[in-house]
mmCIF file of C-alpha atoms in Angstrom:
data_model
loop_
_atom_site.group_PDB
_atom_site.id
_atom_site.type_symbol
_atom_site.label_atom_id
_atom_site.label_comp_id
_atom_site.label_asym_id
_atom_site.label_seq_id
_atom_site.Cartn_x
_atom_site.Cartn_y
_atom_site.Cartn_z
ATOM 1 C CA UNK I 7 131.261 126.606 109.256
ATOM 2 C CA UNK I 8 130.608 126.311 113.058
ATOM 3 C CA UNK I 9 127.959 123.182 113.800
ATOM 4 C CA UNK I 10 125.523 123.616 117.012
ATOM 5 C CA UNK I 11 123.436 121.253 118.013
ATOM 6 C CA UNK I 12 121.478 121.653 121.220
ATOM 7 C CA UNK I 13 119.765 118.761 123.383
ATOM 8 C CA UNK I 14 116.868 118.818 125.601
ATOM 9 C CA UNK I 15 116.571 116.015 128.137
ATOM 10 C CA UNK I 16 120.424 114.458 129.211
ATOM 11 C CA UNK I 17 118.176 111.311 130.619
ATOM 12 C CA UNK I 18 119.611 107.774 129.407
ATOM 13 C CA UNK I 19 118.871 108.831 125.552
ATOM 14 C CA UNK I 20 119.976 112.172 125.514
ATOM 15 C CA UNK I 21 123.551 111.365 127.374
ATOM 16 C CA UNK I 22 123.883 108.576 124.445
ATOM 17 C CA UNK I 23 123.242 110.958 122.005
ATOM 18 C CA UNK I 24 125.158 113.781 123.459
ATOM 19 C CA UNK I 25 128.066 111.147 123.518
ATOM 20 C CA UNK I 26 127.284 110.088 120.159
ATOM 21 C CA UNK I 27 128.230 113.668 118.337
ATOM 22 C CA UNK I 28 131.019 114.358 120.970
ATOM 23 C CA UNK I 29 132.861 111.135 119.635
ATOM 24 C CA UNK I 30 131.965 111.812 116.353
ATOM 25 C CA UNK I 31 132.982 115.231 116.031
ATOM 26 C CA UNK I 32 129.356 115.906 114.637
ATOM 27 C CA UNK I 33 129.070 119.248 116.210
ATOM 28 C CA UNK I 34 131.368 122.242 117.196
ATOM 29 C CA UNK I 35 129.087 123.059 120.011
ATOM 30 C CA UNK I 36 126.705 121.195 122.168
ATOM 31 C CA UNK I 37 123.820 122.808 123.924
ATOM 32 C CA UNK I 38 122.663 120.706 127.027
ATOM 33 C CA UNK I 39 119.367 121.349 128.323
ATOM 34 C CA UNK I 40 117.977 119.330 131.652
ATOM 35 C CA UNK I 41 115.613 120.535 134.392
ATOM 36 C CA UNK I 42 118.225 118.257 136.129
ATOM 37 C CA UNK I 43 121.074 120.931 137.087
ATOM 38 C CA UNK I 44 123.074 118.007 138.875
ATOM 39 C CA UNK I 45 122.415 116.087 136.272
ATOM 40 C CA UNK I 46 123.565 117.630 133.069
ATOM 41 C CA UNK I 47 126.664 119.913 134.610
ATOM 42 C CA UNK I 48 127.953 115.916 135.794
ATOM 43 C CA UNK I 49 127.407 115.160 132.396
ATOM 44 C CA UNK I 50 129.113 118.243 130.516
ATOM 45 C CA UNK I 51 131.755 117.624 133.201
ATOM 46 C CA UNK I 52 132.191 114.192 132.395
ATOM 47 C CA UNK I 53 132.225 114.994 128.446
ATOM 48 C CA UNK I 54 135.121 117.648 129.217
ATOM 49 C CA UNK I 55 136.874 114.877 131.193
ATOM 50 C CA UNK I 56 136.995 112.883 127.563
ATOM 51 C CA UNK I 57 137.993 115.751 125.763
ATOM 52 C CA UNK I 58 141.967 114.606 126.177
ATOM 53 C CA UNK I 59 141.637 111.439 124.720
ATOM 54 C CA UNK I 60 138.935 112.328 121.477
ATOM 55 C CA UNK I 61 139.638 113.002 117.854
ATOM 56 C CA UNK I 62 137.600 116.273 118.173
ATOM 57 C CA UNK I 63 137.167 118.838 120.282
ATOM 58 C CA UNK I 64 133.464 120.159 121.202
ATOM 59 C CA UNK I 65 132.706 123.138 123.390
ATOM 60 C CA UNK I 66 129.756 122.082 125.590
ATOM 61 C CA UNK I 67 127.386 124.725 127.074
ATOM 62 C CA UNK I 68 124.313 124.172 129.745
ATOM 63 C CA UNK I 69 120.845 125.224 130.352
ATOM 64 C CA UNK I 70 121.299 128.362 128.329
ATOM 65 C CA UNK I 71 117.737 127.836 126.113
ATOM 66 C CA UNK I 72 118.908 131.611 124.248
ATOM 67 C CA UNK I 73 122.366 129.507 123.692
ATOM 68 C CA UNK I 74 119.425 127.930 120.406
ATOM 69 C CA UNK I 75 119.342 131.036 119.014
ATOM 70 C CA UNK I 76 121.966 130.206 116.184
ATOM 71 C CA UNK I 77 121.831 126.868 116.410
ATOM 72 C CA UNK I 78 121.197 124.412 113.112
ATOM 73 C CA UNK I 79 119.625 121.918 115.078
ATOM 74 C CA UNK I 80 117.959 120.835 118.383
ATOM 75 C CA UNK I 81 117.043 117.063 119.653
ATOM 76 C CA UNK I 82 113.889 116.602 122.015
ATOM 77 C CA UNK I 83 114.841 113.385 124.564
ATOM 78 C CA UNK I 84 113.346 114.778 127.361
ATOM 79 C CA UNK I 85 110.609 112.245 129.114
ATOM 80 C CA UNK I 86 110.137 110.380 132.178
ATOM 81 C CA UNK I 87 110.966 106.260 130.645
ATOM 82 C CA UNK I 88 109.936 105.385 134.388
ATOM 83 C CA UNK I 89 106.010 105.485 133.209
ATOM 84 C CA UNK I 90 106.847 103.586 130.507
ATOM 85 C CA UNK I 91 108.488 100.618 132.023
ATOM 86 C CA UNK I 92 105.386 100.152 134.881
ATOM 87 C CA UNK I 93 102.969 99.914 132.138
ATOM 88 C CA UNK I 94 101.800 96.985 131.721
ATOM 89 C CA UNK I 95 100.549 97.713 128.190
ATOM 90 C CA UNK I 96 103.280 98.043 125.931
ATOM 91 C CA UNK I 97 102.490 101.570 125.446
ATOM 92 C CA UNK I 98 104.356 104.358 124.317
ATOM 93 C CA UNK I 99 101.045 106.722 124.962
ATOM 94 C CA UNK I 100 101.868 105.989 129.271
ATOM 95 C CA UNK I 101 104.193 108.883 128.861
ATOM 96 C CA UNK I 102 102.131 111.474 127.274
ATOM 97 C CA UNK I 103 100.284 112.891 130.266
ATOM 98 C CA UNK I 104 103.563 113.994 131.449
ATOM 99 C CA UNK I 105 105.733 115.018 128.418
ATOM 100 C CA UNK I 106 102.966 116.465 126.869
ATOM 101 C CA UNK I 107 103.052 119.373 129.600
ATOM 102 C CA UNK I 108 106.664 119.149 129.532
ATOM 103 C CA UNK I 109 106.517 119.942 125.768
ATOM 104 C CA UNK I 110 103.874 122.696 125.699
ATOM 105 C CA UNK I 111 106.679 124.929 128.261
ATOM 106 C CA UNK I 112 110.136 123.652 126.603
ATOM 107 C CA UNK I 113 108.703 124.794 123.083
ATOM 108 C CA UNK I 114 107.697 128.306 124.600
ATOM 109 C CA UNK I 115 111.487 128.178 125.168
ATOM 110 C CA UNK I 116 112.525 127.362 122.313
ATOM 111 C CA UNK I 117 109.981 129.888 120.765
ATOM 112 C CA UNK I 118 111.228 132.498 122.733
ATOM 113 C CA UNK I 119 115.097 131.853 121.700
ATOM 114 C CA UNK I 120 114.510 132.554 118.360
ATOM 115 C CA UNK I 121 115.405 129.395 116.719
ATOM 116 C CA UNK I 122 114.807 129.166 113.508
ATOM 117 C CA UNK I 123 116.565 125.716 112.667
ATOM 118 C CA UNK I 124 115.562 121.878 112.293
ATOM 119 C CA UNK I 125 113.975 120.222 115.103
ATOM 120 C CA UNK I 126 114.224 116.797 115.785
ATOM 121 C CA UNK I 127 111.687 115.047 118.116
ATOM 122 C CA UNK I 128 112.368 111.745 120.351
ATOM 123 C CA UNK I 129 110.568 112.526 122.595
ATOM 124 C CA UNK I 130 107.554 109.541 123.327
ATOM 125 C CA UNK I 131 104.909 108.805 121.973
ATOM 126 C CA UNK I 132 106.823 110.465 118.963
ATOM 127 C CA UNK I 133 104.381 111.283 116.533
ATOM 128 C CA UNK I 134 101.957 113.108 118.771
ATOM 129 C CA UNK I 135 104.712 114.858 120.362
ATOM 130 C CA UNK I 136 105.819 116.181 117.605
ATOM 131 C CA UNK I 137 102.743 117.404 116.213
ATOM 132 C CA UNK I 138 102.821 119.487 119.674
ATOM 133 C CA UNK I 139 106.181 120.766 119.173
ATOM 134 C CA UNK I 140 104.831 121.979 115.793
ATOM 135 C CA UNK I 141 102.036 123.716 117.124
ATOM 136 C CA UNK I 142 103.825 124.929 120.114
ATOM 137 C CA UNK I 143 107.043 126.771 119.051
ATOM 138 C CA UNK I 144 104.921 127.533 115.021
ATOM 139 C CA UNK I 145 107.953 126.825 113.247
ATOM 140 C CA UNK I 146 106.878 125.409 110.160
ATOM 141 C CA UNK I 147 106.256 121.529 109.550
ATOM 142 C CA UNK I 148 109.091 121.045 107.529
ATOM 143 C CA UNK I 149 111.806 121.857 109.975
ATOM 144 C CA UNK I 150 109.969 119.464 113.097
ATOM 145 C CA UNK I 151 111.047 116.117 112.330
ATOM 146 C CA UNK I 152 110.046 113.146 115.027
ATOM 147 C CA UNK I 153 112.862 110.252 114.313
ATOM 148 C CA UNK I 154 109.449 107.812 114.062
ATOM 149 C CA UNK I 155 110.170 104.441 112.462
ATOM 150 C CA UNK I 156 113.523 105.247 111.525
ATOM 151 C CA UNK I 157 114.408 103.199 114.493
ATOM 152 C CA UNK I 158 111.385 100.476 113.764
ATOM 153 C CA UNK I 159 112.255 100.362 110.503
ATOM 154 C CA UNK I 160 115.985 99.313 111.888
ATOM 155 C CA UNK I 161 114.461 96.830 114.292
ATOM 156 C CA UNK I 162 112.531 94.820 111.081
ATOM 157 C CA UNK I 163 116.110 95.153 109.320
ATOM 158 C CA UNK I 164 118.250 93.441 112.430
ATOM 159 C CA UNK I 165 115.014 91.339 112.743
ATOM 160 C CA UNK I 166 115.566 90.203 109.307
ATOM 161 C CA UNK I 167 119.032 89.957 108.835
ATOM 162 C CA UNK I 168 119.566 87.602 111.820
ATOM 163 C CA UNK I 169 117.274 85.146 110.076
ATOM 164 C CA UNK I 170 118.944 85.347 106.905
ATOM 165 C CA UNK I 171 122.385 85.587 108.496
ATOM 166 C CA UNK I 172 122.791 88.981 107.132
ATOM 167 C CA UNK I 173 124.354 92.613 107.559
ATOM 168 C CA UNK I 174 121.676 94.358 108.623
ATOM 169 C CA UNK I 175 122.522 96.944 106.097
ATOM 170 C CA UNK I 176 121.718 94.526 102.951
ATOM 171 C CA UNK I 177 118.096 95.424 104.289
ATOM 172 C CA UNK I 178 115.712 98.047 102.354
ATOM 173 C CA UNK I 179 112.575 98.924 103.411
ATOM 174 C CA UNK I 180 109.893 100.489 105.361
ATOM 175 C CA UNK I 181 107.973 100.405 108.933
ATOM 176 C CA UNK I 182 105.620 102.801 108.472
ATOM 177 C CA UNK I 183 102.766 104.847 110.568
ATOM 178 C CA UNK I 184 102.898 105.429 114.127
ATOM 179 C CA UNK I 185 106.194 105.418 115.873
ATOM 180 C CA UNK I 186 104.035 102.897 118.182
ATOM 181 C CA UNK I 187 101.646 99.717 118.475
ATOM 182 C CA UNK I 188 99.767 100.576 115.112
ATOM 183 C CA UNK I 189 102.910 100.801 113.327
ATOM 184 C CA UNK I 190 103.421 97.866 110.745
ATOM 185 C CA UNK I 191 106.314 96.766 108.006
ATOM 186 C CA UNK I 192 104.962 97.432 104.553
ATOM 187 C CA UNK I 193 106.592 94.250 103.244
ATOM 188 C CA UNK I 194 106.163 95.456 99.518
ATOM 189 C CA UNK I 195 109.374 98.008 99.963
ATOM 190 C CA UNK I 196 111.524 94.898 101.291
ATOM 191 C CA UNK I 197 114.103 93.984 99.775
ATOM 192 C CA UNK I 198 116.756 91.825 100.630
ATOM 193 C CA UNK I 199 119.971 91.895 98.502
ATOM 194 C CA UNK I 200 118.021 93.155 96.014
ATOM 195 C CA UNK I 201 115.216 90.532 96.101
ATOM 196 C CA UNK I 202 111.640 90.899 97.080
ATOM 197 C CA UNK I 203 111.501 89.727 101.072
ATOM 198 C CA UNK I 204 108.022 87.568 99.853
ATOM 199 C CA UNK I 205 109.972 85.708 97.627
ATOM 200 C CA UNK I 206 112.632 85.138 100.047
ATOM 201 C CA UNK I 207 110.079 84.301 102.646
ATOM 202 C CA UNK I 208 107.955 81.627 100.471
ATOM 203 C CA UNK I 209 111.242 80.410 99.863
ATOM 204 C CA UNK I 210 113.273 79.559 103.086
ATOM 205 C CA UNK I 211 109.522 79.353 105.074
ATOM 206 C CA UNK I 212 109.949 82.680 106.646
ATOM 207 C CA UNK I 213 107.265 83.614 108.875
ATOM 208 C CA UNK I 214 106.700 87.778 107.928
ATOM 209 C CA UNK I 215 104.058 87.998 110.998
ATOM 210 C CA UNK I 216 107.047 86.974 113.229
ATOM 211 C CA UNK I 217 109.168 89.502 111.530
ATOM 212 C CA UNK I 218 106.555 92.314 111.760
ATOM 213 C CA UNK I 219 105.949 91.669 115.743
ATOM 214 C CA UNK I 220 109.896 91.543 116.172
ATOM 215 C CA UNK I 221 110.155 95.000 114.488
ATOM 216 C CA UNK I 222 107.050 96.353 116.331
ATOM 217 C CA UNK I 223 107.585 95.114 119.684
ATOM 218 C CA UNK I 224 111.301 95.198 119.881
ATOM 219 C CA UNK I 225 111.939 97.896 122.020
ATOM 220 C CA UNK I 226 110.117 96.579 124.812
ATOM 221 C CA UNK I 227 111.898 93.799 124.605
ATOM 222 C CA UNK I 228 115.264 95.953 125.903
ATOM 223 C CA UNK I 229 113.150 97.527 127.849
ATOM 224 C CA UNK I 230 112.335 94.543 129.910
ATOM 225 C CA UNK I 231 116.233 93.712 130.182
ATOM 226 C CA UNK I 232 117.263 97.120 131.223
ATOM 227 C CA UNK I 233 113.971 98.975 131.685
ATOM 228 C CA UNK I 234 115.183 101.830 128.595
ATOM 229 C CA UNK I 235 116.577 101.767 125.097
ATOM 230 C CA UNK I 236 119.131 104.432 124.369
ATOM 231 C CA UNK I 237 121.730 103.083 121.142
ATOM 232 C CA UNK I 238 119.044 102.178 119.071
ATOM 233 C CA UNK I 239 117.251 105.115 119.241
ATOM 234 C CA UNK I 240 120.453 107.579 119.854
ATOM 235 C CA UNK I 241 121.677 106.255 116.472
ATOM 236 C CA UNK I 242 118.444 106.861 114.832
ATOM 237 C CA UNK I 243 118.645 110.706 116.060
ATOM 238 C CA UNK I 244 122.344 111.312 114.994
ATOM 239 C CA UNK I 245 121.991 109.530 111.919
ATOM 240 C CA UNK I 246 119.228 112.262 111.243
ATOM 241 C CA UNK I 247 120.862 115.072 112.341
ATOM 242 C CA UNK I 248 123.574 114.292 110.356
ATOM 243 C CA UNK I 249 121.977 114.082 107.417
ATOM 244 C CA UNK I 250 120.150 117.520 107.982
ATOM 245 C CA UNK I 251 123.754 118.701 108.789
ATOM 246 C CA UNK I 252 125.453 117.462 105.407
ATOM 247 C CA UNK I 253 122.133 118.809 103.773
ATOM 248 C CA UNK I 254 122.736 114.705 102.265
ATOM 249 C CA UNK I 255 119.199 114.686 100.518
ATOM 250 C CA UNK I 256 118.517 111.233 102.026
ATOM 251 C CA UNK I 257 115.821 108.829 102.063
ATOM 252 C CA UNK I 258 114.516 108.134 105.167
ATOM 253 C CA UNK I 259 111.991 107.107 106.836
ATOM 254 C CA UNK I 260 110.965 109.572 109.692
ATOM 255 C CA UNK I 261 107.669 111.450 110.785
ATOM 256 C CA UNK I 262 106.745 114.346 109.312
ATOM 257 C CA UNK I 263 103.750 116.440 108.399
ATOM 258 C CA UNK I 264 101.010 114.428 105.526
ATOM 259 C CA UNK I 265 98.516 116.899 103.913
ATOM 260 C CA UNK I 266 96.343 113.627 103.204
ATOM 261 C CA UNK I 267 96.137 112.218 106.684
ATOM 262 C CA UNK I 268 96.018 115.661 108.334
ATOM 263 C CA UNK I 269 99.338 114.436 111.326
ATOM 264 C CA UNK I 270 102.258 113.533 111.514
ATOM 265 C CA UNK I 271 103.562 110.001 111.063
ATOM 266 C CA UNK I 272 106.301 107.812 109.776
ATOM 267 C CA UNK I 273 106.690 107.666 105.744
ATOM 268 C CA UNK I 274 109.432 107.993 103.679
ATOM 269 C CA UNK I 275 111.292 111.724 102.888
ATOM 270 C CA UNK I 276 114.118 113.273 101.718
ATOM 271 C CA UNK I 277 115.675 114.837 104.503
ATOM 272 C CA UNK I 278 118.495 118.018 103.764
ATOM 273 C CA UNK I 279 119.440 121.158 105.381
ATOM 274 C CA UNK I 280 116.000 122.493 105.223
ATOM 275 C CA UNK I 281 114.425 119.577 107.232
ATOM 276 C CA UNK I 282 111.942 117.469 104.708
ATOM 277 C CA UNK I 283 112.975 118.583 101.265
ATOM 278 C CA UNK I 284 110.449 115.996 99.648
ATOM 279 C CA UNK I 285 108.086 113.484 100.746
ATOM 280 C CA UNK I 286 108.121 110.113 98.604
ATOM 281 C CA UNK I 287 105.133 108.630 97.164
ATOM 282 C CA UNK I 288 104.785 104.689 97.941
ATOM 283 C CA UNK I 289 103.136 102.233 95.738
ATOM 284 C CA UNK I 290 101.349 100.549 98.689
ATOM 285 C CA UNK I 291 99.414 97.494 98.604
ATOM 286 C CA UNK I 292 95.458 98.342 98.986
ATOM 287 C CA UNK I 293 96.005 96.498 103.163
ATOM 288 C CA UNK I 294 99.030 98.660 103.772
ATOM 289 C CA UNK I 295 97.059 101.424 103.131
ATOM 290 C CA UNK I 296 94.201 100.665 105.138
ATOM 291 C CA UNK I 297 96.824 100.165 107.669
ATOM 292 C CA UNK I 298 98.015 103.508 107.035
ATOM 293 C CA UNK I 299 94.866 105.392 107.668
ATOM 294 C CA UNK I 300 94.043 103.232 110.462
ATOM 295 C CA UNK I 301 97.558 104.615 112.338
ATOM 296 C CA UNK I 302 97.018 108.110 111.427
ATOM 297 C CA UNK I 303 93.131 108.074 112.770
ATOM 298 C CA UNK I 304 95.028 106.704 115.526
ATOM 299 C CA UNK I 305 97.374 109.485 115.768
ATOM 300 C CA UNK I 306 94.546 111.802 114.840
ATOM 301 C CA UNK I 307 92.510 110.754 118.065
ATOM 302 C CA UNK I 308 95.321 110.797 120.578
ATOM 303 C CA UNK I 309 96.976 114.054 119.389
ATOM 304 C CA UNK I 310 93.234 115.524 119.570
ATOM 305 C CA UNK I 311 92.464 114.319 122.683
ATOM 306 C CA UNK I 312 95.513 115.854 124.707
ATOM 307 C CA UNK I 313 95.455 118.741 122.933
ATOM 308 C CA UNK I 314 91.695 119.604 124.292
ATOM 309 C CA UNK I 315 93.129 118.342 127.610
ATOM 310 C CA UNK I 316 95.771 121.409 127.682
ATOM 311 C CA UNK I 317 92.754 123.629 126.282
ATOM 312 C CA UNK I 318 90.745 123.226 129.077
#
């Protein structure tokens, strides 16, 4: 069966991904998207210029939005990271203004193709975003996924595993909320090597507010170095797409559409060929869920606030 993905936005995270499934042989067909002509035909060039020396072989179309008709899947990177870096806030909401117009005309696109597939959303500040993509091209809120804390959740594992001296991967657990500031680690689904991270902590004098501002404020730590983050985040989106590709039936934790909060945020899912197959039902403590439903009013209030922007 022939795999097509398409990509919108070939900036520093959408050339990582791209790159990402051409190594991999994730897809049979790449769809790349970029208001960017130069831009993106340099980069399918550039791909084709691999081609020789790869395991796989993808065939690589541009700016062709009917080209999503058929395909399974399509990744949102577009943005401007430029807005992020000058603000001085630490504040993945500095790009909405401009994405969030950006969105409302590549989902009328996208509408228009006749895709019917999963949707995965990078796009800053994620959840919000992706709550416009939903409302935008009406596909249903199953099959628009933002990748959310998937990456945060990563950041508290690498956070965690360099204190312990540890594989990041003997990590479990959950960031949860907003794929932003409100975000926090819900230290009750920790567990390292099979242990409870709070009796790890009280036991080698590990500092979990430390841990939780590493996880949460990560990114903006690469950012300073090299004013975007592309791996992390690129591996976050194929590690979804592949999973919605395999229809794997994975845990993970992504953003996707809660009936109680009324938005979309970060919580735990199984993800398959459908998009969210099931949403998981934590046994929180009674703060993380006051945290909870302090991100999603959050959300709530940012998501209604553009939205009556682009009204008017």
């Amino acid at each position: 069966m022939t795999r097509k993905i398409g990509i919108i936005g070939m900036g520093n995270v959408g050339a990582a991904t791209a790159h990402h499934i051409i190594v991999t042989g994730l897809a049979d067909q790449l769809v790349l998207i970029d208001k960017n002509e130069a831009k993106v035909t340099a980069d399918a060039i550039d791909f084709s210029d691999a081609a020789a020396n790869l395991d796989h072989y993808t065939k690589i179309t541009v700016n062709d939005y009917p080209a999503l008709a058929d395909a399974d899947l399509i990744i949102s990177a577009l943005g401007n990271i430029k807005l992020s870096s000058a603000s001085t806030t630490k504040d993945r909401f500095a790009e909405l203004p401009f994405n969030s117009q950006e969105v409302q005309q590549v989902a009328t696109q996208i509408k228009a193709s006749g895709f019917n597939g999963v949707l995965i959303v990078i796009t800053n500040p994620c959840d919000v975003i992706t709550s416009l993509y939903q409302k935008y091209t009406g596909l249903p809120h199953h099959q628009v996924i933002g990748t959310g804390t998937l990456l945060d959740s990563a950041r508290m594992k690498r956070a965690v595993a360099k204190e312990l001296q540890l594989d990041p991967r003997s990590v479990s657990g959950y960031n949860l909320g907003e794929h932003g500031n409100s975000q926090f680690t819900a230290w009750s689904t920790v567990r390292v090597l099979g242990q409870p991270i709070t009796t790890i902590a009280a036991k080698k004098g590990l500092s979990l507010t430390d841990l939780d501002h590493a996880a949460r404020f990560g990114g903006f730590t690469v950012m300073e170095g090299k004013q975007y983050t592309n791996y992390g985040i690129s591996a976050a989106a194929v590690h979804l797409a592949r999973t919605v590709l395999n229809d794997a039936h994975t845990e993970l934790p992504v953003s996707n559409f809660s009936e109680k909060y009324a938005t979309y945020l970060s919580s735990p899912a199984i993800i398959g060929r459908k998009g969210i197959e099931e949403k998981i039902q934590l046994d929180l403590t009674d703060e993380e869920q006051e945290k909870l439903q302090l991100s999603a009013d959050y959300i709530l209030e940012k998501f209604a606030a553009i939205t009556a922007k682009q009204t008017n």
